[in-house]
Short mmCIF file of C-alpha atoms in Angstrom, two decimals:
data_model
loop_
_atom_site.label_atom_id
_atom_site.label_comp_id
_atom_site.label_asym_id
_atom_site.label_seq_id
_atom_site.Cartn_x
_atom_site.Cartn_y
_atom_site.Cartn_z
CA UNK A 96 -5.45 -14.11 9.99
CA UNK A 97 -6.06 -12.35 13.64
CA UNK A 98 -9.15 -10.17 13.77
CA UNK A 99 -10.27 -7.57 16.45
CA UNK A 100 -13.89 -6.67 16.36
CA UNK A 101 -15.30 -3.55 17.78
CA UNK A 102 -19.04 -2.23 18.02
CA UNK A 103 -19.35 0.28 15.58
CA UNK A 104 -20.88 2.89 17.85
CA UNK A 105 -21.53 3.71 21.33
CA UNK A 106 -23.56 6.48 22.69
CA UNK A 107 -23.27 7.84 26.34
CA UNK A 108 -24.70 10.70 28.33
CA UNK A 109 -22.49 13.69 29.64
CA UNK A 110 -20.80 12.53 33.02
CA UNK A 111 -21.92 8.72 32.55
CA UNK A 112 -19.29 5.78 32.06
CA UNK A 113 -18.60 4.89 28.46
CA UNK A 114 -17.32 1.12 27.89
CA UNK A 115 -15.96 0.21 24.36
CA UNK A 116 -15.10 -3.30 23.93
CA UNK A 117 -12.50 -5.22 21.56
CA UNK A 118 -12.80 -8.76 21.00
CA UNK A 119 -10.31 -11.15 19.74
CA UNK A 120 -9.31 -14.75 20.18
CA UNK A 121 -7.36 -15.12 23.15
CA UNK A 122 -6.86 -11.56 23.35
CA UNK A 123 -6.15 -11.34 27.24
CA UNK A 124 -2.98 -13.23 26.46
CA UNK A 125 -1.64 -10.33 24.52
CA UNK A 126 -1.21 -6.52 24.98
CA UNK A 127 -3.93 -4.32 23.92
CA UNK A 128 -3.65 -0.55 23.49
CA UNK A 129 -6.09 2.17 22.46
CA UNK A 130 -6.21 5.11 20.26
CA UNK A 131 -8.56 8.19 20.14
CA UNK A 132 -9.19 9.94 16.96
CA UNK A 133 -11.13 13.15 16.33
CA UNK A 134 -11.93 14.39 12.69
CA UNK A 135 -9.02 15.67 10.70
CA UNK A 136 -6.79 14.86 13.47
CA UNK A 137 -3.86 12.01 13.93
CA UNK A 138 -4.43 9.31 16.49
CA UNK A 139 -3.69 9.88 20.20
CA UNK A 140 -2.67 6.83 22.33
CA UNK A 141 -4.79 6.58 25.34
CA UNK A 142 -3.77 3.03 26.79
CA UNK A 143 -1.19 0.99 26.18
CA UNK A 144 -0.15 -2.60 27.58
CA UNK A 145 -3.86 -3.11 28.60
CA UNK A 146 -4.02 -0.79 31.37
CA UNK A 147 -1.45 1.78 31.32
CA UNK A 148 -1.98 5.63 30.33
CA UNK A 149 0.60 7.74 28.62
CA UNK A 150 1.75 11.15 30.18
CA UNK A 151 -1.20 13.87 29.53
CA UNK A 152 -4.18 11.33 29.45
CA UNK A 153 -6.75 12.12 31.92
CA UNK A 154 -7.66 9.59 34.80
CA UNK A 155 -10.93 9.12 33.49
CA UNK A 156 -9.51 6.55 30.85
CA UNK A 157 -8.90 3.05 31.78
CA UNK A 158 -8.29 -0.08 30.25
CA UNK A 159 -8.56 -3.93 30.97
CA UNK A 160 -8.16 -7.01 29.07
CA UNK A 161 -9.10 -10.66 29.86
CA UNK A 162 -10.12 -13.68 28.25
CA UNK A 163 -11.22 -12.75 24.70
CA UNK A 164 -12.04 -9.19 25.43
CA UNK A 165 -10.26 -5.66 26.07
CA UNK A 166 -12.20 -2.79 27.41
CA UNK A 167 -11.75 1.07 27.19
CA UNK A 168 -13.59 2.61 29.90
CA UNK A 169 -14.09 6.39 30.30
CA UNK A 170 -15.39 7.38 33.51
CA UNK A 171 -17.11 11.04 33.79
CA UNK A 172 -17.37 11.18 30.11
CA UNK A 173 -17.16 14.66 28.55
CA UNK A 174 -18.04 16.19 25.40
CA UNK A 175 -14.43 16.55 24.28
CA UNK A 176 -14.40 12.56 24.51
CA UNK A 177 -16.49 12.28 21.44
CA UNK A 178 -14.17 10.91 18.67
CA UNK A 179 -13.45 7.45 16.98
CA UNK A 180 -11.45 4.77 19.18
CA UNK A 181 -9.20 1.96 17.82
CA UNK A 182 -7.76 -0.84 19.95
CA UNK A 183 -4.84 -2.50 18.50
CA UNK A 184 -2.94 -5.65 19.26
CA UNK A 185 0.02 -7.66 18.15
CA UNK A 186 -0.19 -10.87 16.71
CA UNK A 187 2.32 -13.24 14.98
CA UNK A 188 4.58 -10.30 13.82
CA UNK A 189 1.76 -8.30 12.62
CA UNK A 190 -0.04 -5.34 14.39
CA UNK A 191 -3.95 -5.63 14.08
CA UNK A 192 -6.28 -2.85 14.49
CA UNK A 193 -10.01 -3.26 15.27
CA UNK A 194 -12.64 -1.64 12.97
CA UNK A 195 -13.17 1.30 15.28
CA UNK A 196 -15.95 2.55 17.31
CA UNK A 197 -17.47 6.04 17.17
CA UNK A 198 -18.32 7.43 20.60
CA UNK A 199 -21.26 9.97 20.60
CA UNK A 200 -21.75 12.03 23.73
CA UNK A 201 -25.39 12.97 23.71
CA UNK B 200 9.25 18.75 22.29
CA UNK B 201 8.82 15.27 21.02
CA UNK B 202 7.46 15.42 17.37
CA UNK B 203 7.19 13.73 14.00
CA UNK B 204 6.84 16.10 11.15
CA UNK B 205 5.89 14.29 7.68
CA UNK B 206 6.26 15.34 4.10
CA UNK B 207 3.40 17.19 2.23
CA UNK B 208 0.47 15.79 0.13
CA UNK B 209 1.11 13.90 -3.03
CA UNK B 210 -0.94 13.14 -5.98
CA UNK B 211 0.35 10.25 -8.23
CA UNK B 212 -1.01 8.56 -11.24
CA UNK B 213 -1.56 4.67 -11.07
CA UNK B 214 1.56 2.58 -11.45
CA UNK B 215 3.83 5.22 -10.04
CA UNK B 216 5.72 5.33 -6.65
CA UNK B 217 5.45 7.81 -3.82
CA UNK B 218 8.14 8.21 -1.13
CA UNK B 219 6.76 9.98 2.36
CA UNK B 220 9.22 11.01 4.78
CA UNK B 221 8.84 11.61 8.61
CA UNK B 222 11.42 13.77 10.51
CA UNK B 223 11.96 13.17 14.07
CA UNK B 224 13.03 15.52 16.95
CA UNK B 225 13.07 15.85 20.78
CA UNK B 226 14.23 12.41 21.52
CA UNK B 227 17.15 9.95 20.29
CA UNK B 228 16.07 9.05 16.83
CA UNK B 229 17.85 5.37 17.12
CA UNK B 230 16.24 4.39 20.69
CA UNK B 231 12.71 3.80 19.05
CA UNK B 232 11.20 2.30 16.09
CA UNK B 233 8.69 3.78 13.73
CA UNK B 234 5.73 2.38 12.57
CA UNK B 235 3.77 3.23 9.38
CA UNK B 236 -0.21 3.35 9.32
CA UNK B 237 -2.35 4.55 6.70
CA UNK B 238 -6.03 5.62 6.69
CA UNK B 239 -8.07 5.51 3.45
CA UNK B 240 -11.00 8.18 3.32
CA UNK B 241 -13.68 7.39 5.91
CA UNK B 242 -11.96 4.21 6.86
CA UNK B 243 -10.33 2.95 9.75
CA UNK B 244 -6.67 2.30 10.68
CA UNK B 245 -4.33 -0.08 8.59
CA UNK B 246 -1.11 -1.12 9.81
CA UNK B 247 1.76 -0.94 7.11
CA UNK B 248 4.77 -2.05 9.14
CA UNK B 249 7.60 -0.95 11.14
CA UNK B 250 11.50 -0.54 11.39
CA UNK B 251 13.97 -0.25 13.77
CA UNK B 252 15.90 3.06 13.54
CA UNK B 253 18.48 1.42 15.55
CA UNK B 254 19.39 -1.18 13.10
CA UNK B 255 17.35 -1.03 10.14
CA UNK B 256 15.50 -4.21 10.49
CA UNK B 257 11.84 -3.95 9.11
CA UNK B 258 8.49 -5.95 9.43
CA UNK B 259 6.08 -5.05 6.66
CA UNK B 260 2.42 -6.21 6.61
CA UNK B 261 2.03 -9.30 4.38
CA UNK B 262 -0.50 -7.48 1.98
CA UNK B 263 2.22 -4.84 0.93
CA UNK B 264 5.25 -7.32 0.65
CA UNK B 265 6.88 -6.60 -2.45
CA UNK B 266 5.62 -2.94 -2.91
CA UNK B 267 6.89 -1.22 0.39
CA UNK B 268 10.29 -0.30 1.47
CA UNK B 269 10.85 1.47 4.67
CA UNK B 270 14.29 3.30 5.51
CA UNK B 271 15.96 5.40 7.83
CA UNK B 272 18.53 8.23 7.68
CA UNK B 273 20.08 8.32 11.14
CA UNK B 274 22.18 11.55 10.12
CA UNK B 275 19.16 13.56 9.90
CA UNK B 276 16.80 11.50 12.04
CA UNK B 277 14.35 10.64 9.35
CA UNK B 278 12.35 7.80 8.56
CA UNK B 279 10.96 6.83 4.76
CA UNK B 280 8.25 4.86 3.59
CA UNK B 281 8.13 4.21 -0.25
CA UNK B 282 5.05 2.48 -1.76
CA UNK B 283 5.29 1.18 -5.58
CA UNK B 284 2.94 0.58 -8.35
CA UNK B 285 0.36 2.39 -6.66
CA UNK B 286 -3.48 2.05 -7.43
CA UNK B 287 -6.67 4.01 -6.37
CA UNK B 288 -6.84 1.72 -3.37
CA UNK B 289 -3.78 3.18 -2.03
CA UNK B 290 -5.40 6.50 -1.85
CA UNK B 291 -5.26 7.31 1.86
CA UNK B 292 -3.76 9.54 4.84
CA UNK B 293 -0.13 7.87 5.68
CA UNK B 294 0.99 8.13 9.13
CA UNK B 295 4.17 7.66 10.81
CA UNK B 296 4.46 6.93 14.48
CA UNK B 297 6.98 6.42 17.27
CA UNK B 298 6.73 2.86 18.45
CA UNK B 299 7.12 2.05 22.01
CA UNK B 300 6.28 -0.98 24.40
CA UNK B 301 4.21 -3.67 23.11
CA UNK B 302 4.12 -2.12 19.63
CA UNK B 303 2.07 0.75 20.73
CA UNK B 304 2.62 4.02 19.10
CA UNK B 305 2.63 7.08 21.25
CA UNK B 306 3.74 10.04 19.10
CA UNK B 307 2.33 10.48 15.47
CA UNK B 308 3.08 12.59 12.51
CA UNK B 309 0.61 14.92 11.20
CA UNK B 310 -0.07 12.51 8.11
CA UNK B 311 0.44 12.92 4.27
CA UNK B 312 -2.47 12.75 2.10
CA UNK B 313 -1.55 10.43 -0.94
CA UNK B 314 -4.04 10.66 -3.93
CA UNK B 315 -3.74 8.17 -6.71
CA UNK B 316 -5.68 9.21 -9.82
CA UNK B 317 -5.49 9.40 -13.44
#
């Protein structure tokens, strides 16, 4: 079965750039999306179709996807961005989630 | 505004069934699919399946095949997810979400906590 691998945790200082990776076999041939989830809340879509931002998502969130890796980049990270982030892709009629990355803004 | 409102928390005994509802508003219900995702306490997201609100076609996660049924009632813009033969491993928050391009989900319900305990 298809698997997506994310680092368990990423730390970043306020105002700096955070990069969260998601790895999977030939992931660049599929569409990836990203969700942000804060404690006790439902997930929020922040990137879909590799690079697109839904309405209302700040421009500091961006995405890329090539080869075996999709990347979520948060530029000028703010304290409010501290959350769990999940990547997602579709493979052979199945939606697959990565294990999630806890982003800490120190 | 566009929203999905789910039914309330449930407590079930092992072997029982649970049916969670998800009422859509603010958009044309039959123009989008509905995905179901669950999250066990302290764990990540797990895709359960999705269905087309247009024609009722479904696609279930292999591990839940035979135990899960997803349906819609277009007259009330409501989606349902029924899970049978519950075990403690099914204790989780269950989410419905509106399915858009490339299987992304842009609108999520508030979640329904299902606890399976004897």
